[in-house]
Amino acid sequence: GNSVTQMEGPVTLSEEAFLTINCTYTATGYPSLFWYVQYPGEGLQLLLKATKADDKGSNKGFEATYRKETTSFHLEKGSVQVSDSAVYFCACGSSNTGKLIFGQGTTLQVKP
Amino acid sequence: DVKVTQSSRYLVKRTGEKVFLECVQDMDHENMFWYRQDPGLGLRLIYFSYDVKMKEKGDIPEGYSVSREKKERFSLILESASTNQTSMYLCASSRTTSGNTIYFGEGSWLTVV
């Protein structure tokens, strides 16, 4: 079945630093790929998604590109803010059902 | 905006109690899901439903059951709560199959003592 592996956290950065959170997936077919964000005390919110190879998802300064050749969907942001502190989850959509398979999550802490 | 509402944010239950977690969505979505979130393990799918009265087991269904009598409501049931079921439970819904965006509720923190 599908699986998702994220880089381990926590990741601690200073404000305005560059962020990369690595995500790789294993799947058959052509799954959709997602990044969700969870702020403290809240549920998960969709951050961005990509539905086919070479697509780039973007939102709130975050970007991720669907790389089929490396089965990756790394999350990047050029300049993080304190308000970006949260847990980030990479997810892979099953090609046959509506299910999402999630990575273990990466905690990001941004210090002023 | 899609709204997925979980009835209880925080619950404390005793070992052996029967626990109901309720979830309602207001967007006429066909699919509904229950996930469990634990530190270091990410989100794990307990059960999902793709239609009224239809359900399928996810990755960790043991100790849980579900009910979907109406399209907008999906209930998770712990028949006899145990301490290892202490966790954050997240309900979600989506419109169609094939990887469409899933919308989450705010979560229910369950502590079993």
CSV table of C-alpha atoms in Angstrom, one decimal:
chain,number,residue,atom,x,y,z
A,1,GLY,CA,0.0,0.0,0.0
A,2,ASN,CA,0.9,3.7,-0.1
A,3,SER,CA,3.3,5.1,2.5
A,4,VAL,CA,4.8,8.5,3.3
A,5,THR,CA,8.1,9.3,5.0
A,6,GLN,CA,8.9,12.8,6.4
A,7,MET,CA,12.0,14.1,7.8
A,8,GLU,CA,12.2,13.9,11.5
A,9,GLY,CA,11.7,16.9,13.7
A,10,PRO,CA,11.6,19.1,15.5
A,11,VAL,CA,13.0,21.7,13.2
A,12,THR,CA,14.0,24.9,14.9
A,13,LEU,CA,14.7,28.0,12.7
A,14,SER,CA,15.2,31.7,13.2
A,15,GLU,CA,12.8,34.1,11.7
A,16,GLU,CA,13.4,34.8,8.0
A,17,ALA,CA,15.4,31.5,7.6
A,18,PHE,CA,14.8,29.2,4.6
A,19,LEU,CA,12.7,26.1,5.3
A,20,THR,CA,12.8,22.7,3.7
A,21,ILE,CA,10.8,19.7,5.0
A,22,ASN,CA,11.5,16.6,3.1
A,23,CYS,CA,8.8,14.1,2.1
A,24,THR,CA,9.0,11.0,0.0
A,25,TYR,CA,6.2,8.6,-0.9
A,26,THR,CA,5.6,5.1,-2.1
A,27,ALA,CA,2.5,4.5,-4.2
A,28,THR,CA,1.2,2.7,-7.2
A,29,GLY,CA,-0.3,4.7,-10.0
A,30,TYR,CA,-0.5,8.5,-9.8
A,31,PRO,CA,-1.5,9.7,-6.4
A,32,SER,CA,-2.3,13.2,-5.4
A,33,LEU,CA,0.0,14.7,-2.9
A,34,PHE,CA,-0.8,17.1,0.0
A,35,TRP,CA,0.7,19.2,2.7
A,36,TYR,CA,-1.4,19.8,5.8
A,37,VAL,CA,-0.6,22.1,8.7
A,38,GLN,CA,-1.8,21.8,12.3
A,39,TYR,CA,-1.5,24.9,14.5
A,40,PRO,CA,-1.4,24.3,18.3
A,41,GLY,CA,-4.8,23.1,19.6
A,42,GLU,CA,-6.4,22.9,16.2
A,43,GLY,CA,-7.3,20.3,13.6
A,44,LEU,CA,-5.4,19.9,10.3
A,45,GLN,CA,-5.8,22.4,7.5
A,46,LEU,CA,-4.9,21.9,3.9
A,47,LEU,CA,-1.8,24.0,3.1
A,48,LEU,CA,-1.3,23.0,-0.6
A,49,LYS,CA,-1.6,20.1,-3.0
A,50,ALA,CA,-0.5,18.8,-6.4
A,51,THR,CA,-2.4,16.3,-8.4
A,52,LYS,CA,0.1,15.3,-11.2
A,53,ALA,CA,3.8,15.0,-11.9
A,54,ASP,CA,5.7,18.4,-12.1
A,55,ASP,CA,2.7,20.3,-10.6
A,56,LYS,CA,3.7,22.9,-8.0
A,57,GLY,CA,1.4,23.6,-5.2
A,58,SER,CA,1.7,26.9,-3.4
A,59,ASN,CA,0.0,28.8,-0.6
A,60,LYS,CA,1.0,31.5,2.0
A,61,GLY,CA,4.6,31.5,0.7
A,62,PHE,CA,5.0,27.7,0.9
A,63,GLU,CA,5.7,25.6,-2.2
A,64,ALA,CA,6.1,22.0,-3.1
A,65,THR,CA,6.7,20.3,-6.4
A,66,TYR,CA,5.4,16.8,-7.3
A,67,ARG,CA,8.6,15.0,-8.4
A,68,LYS,CA,7.6,11.6,-9.8
A,69,GLU,CA,11.2,10.6,-10.7
A,70,THR,CA,12.3,10.9,-7.1
A,71,THR,CA,8.9,10.2,-5.5
A,72,SER,CA,9.2,13.4,-3.5
A,73,PHE,CA,7.1,16.4,-2.5
A,74,HIS,CA,9.4,18.5,-0.4
A,75,LEU,CA,7.9,21.6,1.3
A,76,GLU,CA,9.8,24.9,1.1
A,77,LYS,CA,9.5,28.5,2.2
A,78,GLY,CA,11.9,31.2,1.5
A,79,SER,CA,11.5,33.2,4.8
A,80,VAL,CA,9.7,31.7,7.7
A,81,GLN,CA,7.8,33.7,10.4
A,82,VAL,CA,7.1,32.9,14.0
A,83,SER,CA,3.5,32.4,13.0
A,84,ASP,CA,4.6,29.4,10.9
A,85,SER,CA,5.3,27.4,14.0
A,86,ALA,CA,3.2,24.3,13.7
A,87,VAL,CA,3.2,20.6,12.8
A,88,TYR,CA,3.4,19.9,9.1
A,89,PHE,CA,2.0,16.6,7.6
A,90,CYS,CA,2.8,15.3,4.2
A,91,ALA,CA,0.0,13.0,2.7
A,92,CYS,CA,-0.5,10.8,-0.3
A,93,GLY,CA,-3.9,10.2,-1.8
A,94,SER,CA,-4.9,6.7,-2.8
A,95,SER,CA,-5.6,6.4,-6.5
A,96,ASN,CA,-8.6,4.2,-5.9
A,97,THR,CA,-10.3,5.7,-2.8
A,98,GLY,CA,-10.7,9.0,-1.0
A,99,LYS,CA,-8.2,7.9,1.7
A,100,LEU,CA,-5.1,9.8,2.6
A,101,ILE,CA,-2.0,8.2,4.0
A,102,PHE,CA,-0.1,10.6,6.3
A,103,GLY,CA,3.5,10.9,7.3
A,104,GLN,CA,4.4,11.1,10.9
A,105,GLY,CA,4.4,14.9,11.0
A,106,THR,CA,7.3,17.4,11.4
A,107,THR,CA,7.2,20.0,14.1
A,108,LEU,CA,8.5,23.4,13.1
A,109,GLN,CA,9.5,26.0,15.7
A,110,VAL,CA,10.4,29.5,14.5
A,111,LYS,CA,12.2,31.8,17.0
A,112,PRO,CA,12.2,35.6,16.8
B,1,ASP,CA,-16.5,27.1,3.9
B,2,VAL,CA,-16.6,23.4,4.7
B,3,LYS,CA,-17.5,22.8,8.3
B,4,VAL,CA,-16.7,19.6,10.1
B,5,THR,CA,-17.8,19.7,13.7
B,6,GLN,CA,-16.8,17.2,16.4
B,7,SER,CA,-19.2,17.2,19.3
B,8,SER,CA,-16.6,17.1,22.1
B,9,ARG,CA,-13.2,18.7,22.3
B,10,TYR,CA,-12.1,17.1,25.6
B,11,LEU,CA,-13.4,14.0,27.2
B,12,VAL,CA,-12.2,12.0,30.2
B,13,LYS,CA,-13.6,8.4,30.5
B,14,ARG,CA,-13.0,5.5,32.7
B,15,THR,CA,-11.6,2.1,31.6
B,16,GLY,CA,-14.5,-0.1,30.3
B,17,GLU,CA,-16.9,2.7,29.6
B,18,LYS,CA,-18.6,2.9,26.2
B,19,VAL,CA,-17.6,6.1,24.4
B,20,PHE,CA,-19.3,7.9,21.5
B,21,LEU,CA,-17.5,10.5,19.4
B,22,GLU,CA,-19.8,12.3,17.1
B,23,CYS,CA,-19.0,14.2,13.9
B,24,VAL,CA,-21.1,16.2,11.5
B,25,GLN,CA,-20.3,17.8,8.2
B,26,ASP,CA,-22.3,20.4,6.4
B,27,MET,CA,-21.1,20.0,2.8
B,28,ASP,CA,-23.0,16.9,1.6
B,29,HIS,CA,-19.7,15.0,1.3
B,30,GLU,CA,-20.0,11.3,0.5
B,31,ASN,CA,-16.8,10.3,2.3
B,32,MET,CA,-16.2,10.5,6.0
B,33,PHE,CA,-13.2,9.4,8.0
B,34,TRP,CA,-12.0,8.8,11.6
B,35,TYR,CA,-8.3,9.2,12.2
B,36,ARG,CA,-6.3,8.8,15.4
B,37,GLN,CA,-3.3,11.1,16.0
B,38,ASP,CA,-0.4,10.1,18.3
B,39,PRO,CA,3.0,11.7,18.7
B,40,GLY,CA,5.6,10.2,16.4
B,41,LEU,CA,3.0,8.1,14.6
B,42,GLY,CA,1.2,10.8,12.6
B,43,LEU,CA,-2.4,10.1,11.6
B,44,ARG,CA,-3.6,6.6,11.4
B,45,LEU,CA,-7.0,5.7,9.7
B,46,ILE,CA,-9.4,3.9,12.0
B,47,TYR,CA,-12.5,3.6,9.7
B,48,PHE,CA,-13.9,5.3,6.8
B,49,SER,CA,-17.3,5.5,5.1
B,50,TYR,CA,-18.1,6.3,1.5
B,51,ASP,CA,-21.9,6.3,1.8
B,52,VAL,CA,-24.7,6.0,4.3
B,53,LYS,CA,-24.6,2.7,6.1
B,54,MET,CA,-21.3,1.8,4.3
B,55,LYS,CA,-18.1,1.4,6.2
B,56,GLU,CA,-14.6,0.0,5.7
B,57,LYS,CA,-11.8,-0.7,8.1
B,58,GLY,CA,-8.8,1.4,8.1
B,59,ASP,CA,-5.4,0.5,9.4
B,60,ILE,CA,-6.2,0.3,13.1
B,61,PRO,CA,-9.9,-0.7,13.5
B,62,GLU,CA,-9.4,-3.0,16.5
B,63,GLY,CA,-11.4,-1.8,19.6
B,64,TYR,CA,-13.5,0.6,17.5
B,65,SER,CA,-16.7,0.6,15.6
B,66,VAL,CA,-18.5,3.2,13.6
B,67,SER,CA,-22.0,4.2,12.6
B,68,ARG,CA,-23.3,6.2,9.6
B,69,GLU,CA,-27.1,6.4,9.6
B,70,LYS,CA,-27.2,9.8,7.9
B,71,LYS,CA,-25.0,11.2,5.2
B,72,GLU,CA,-23.9,14.2,7.4
B,73,ARG,CA,-23.1,12.2,10.6
B,74,PHE,CA,-20.3,9.7,11.3
B,75,SER,CA,-19.9,8.3,14.8
B,76,LEU,CA,-16.9,6.5,16.3
B,77,ILE,CA,-17.7,4.1,19.1
B,78,LEU,CA,-15.3,2.7,21.6
B,79,GLU,CA,-17.2,-0.3,23.0
B,80,SER,CA,-15.0,-0.7,26.1
B,81,ALA,CA,-12.5,2.1,26.5
B,82,SER,CA,-8.9,1.2,27.4
B,83,THR,CA,-6.0,3.4,28.5
B,84,ASN,CA,-4.2,2.7,25.2
B,85,GLN,CA,-7.0,4.5,23.4
B,86,THR,CA,-6.1,7.8,25.1
B,87,SER,CA,-5.4,9.9,22.0
B,88,MET,CA,-6.5,12.7,19.7
B,89,TYR,CA,-9.3,11.7,17.4
B,90,LEU,CA,-9.8,13.6,14.1
B,91,CYS,CA,-12.9,13.3,11.9
B,92,ALA,CA,-12.7,14.3,8.3
B,93,SER,CA,-14.8,14.4,5.1
B,94,SER,CA,-14.4,14.7,1.4
B,95,ARG,CA,-16.5,14.9,-1.6
B,96,THR,CA,-15.3,12.2,-4.0
B,97,THR,CA,-12.8,9.5,-4.3
B,98,SER,CA,-9.4,9.6,-6.0
B,99,GLY,CA,-7.5,11.9,-3.6
B,100,ASN,CA,-9.8,14.9,-3.3
B,101,THR,CA,-9.1,17.3,-0.5
B,102,ILE,CA,-10.0,16.0,3.0
B,103,TYR,CA,-11.4,18.5,5.5
B,104,PHE,CA,-10.8,18.0,9.1
B,105,GLY,CA,-12.6,18.8,12.3
B,106,GLU,CA,-10.8,20.4,15.3
B,107,GLY,CA,-10.3,17.1,17.0
B,108,SER,CA,-11.4,15.4,20.2
B,109,TRP,CA,-8.9,14.8,23.0
B,110,LEU,CA,-9.9,11.6,24.8
B,111,THR,CA,-8.3,10.5,28.0
B,112,VAL,CA,-9.1,7.1,29.4
B,113,VAL,CA,-8.2,6.6,33.1
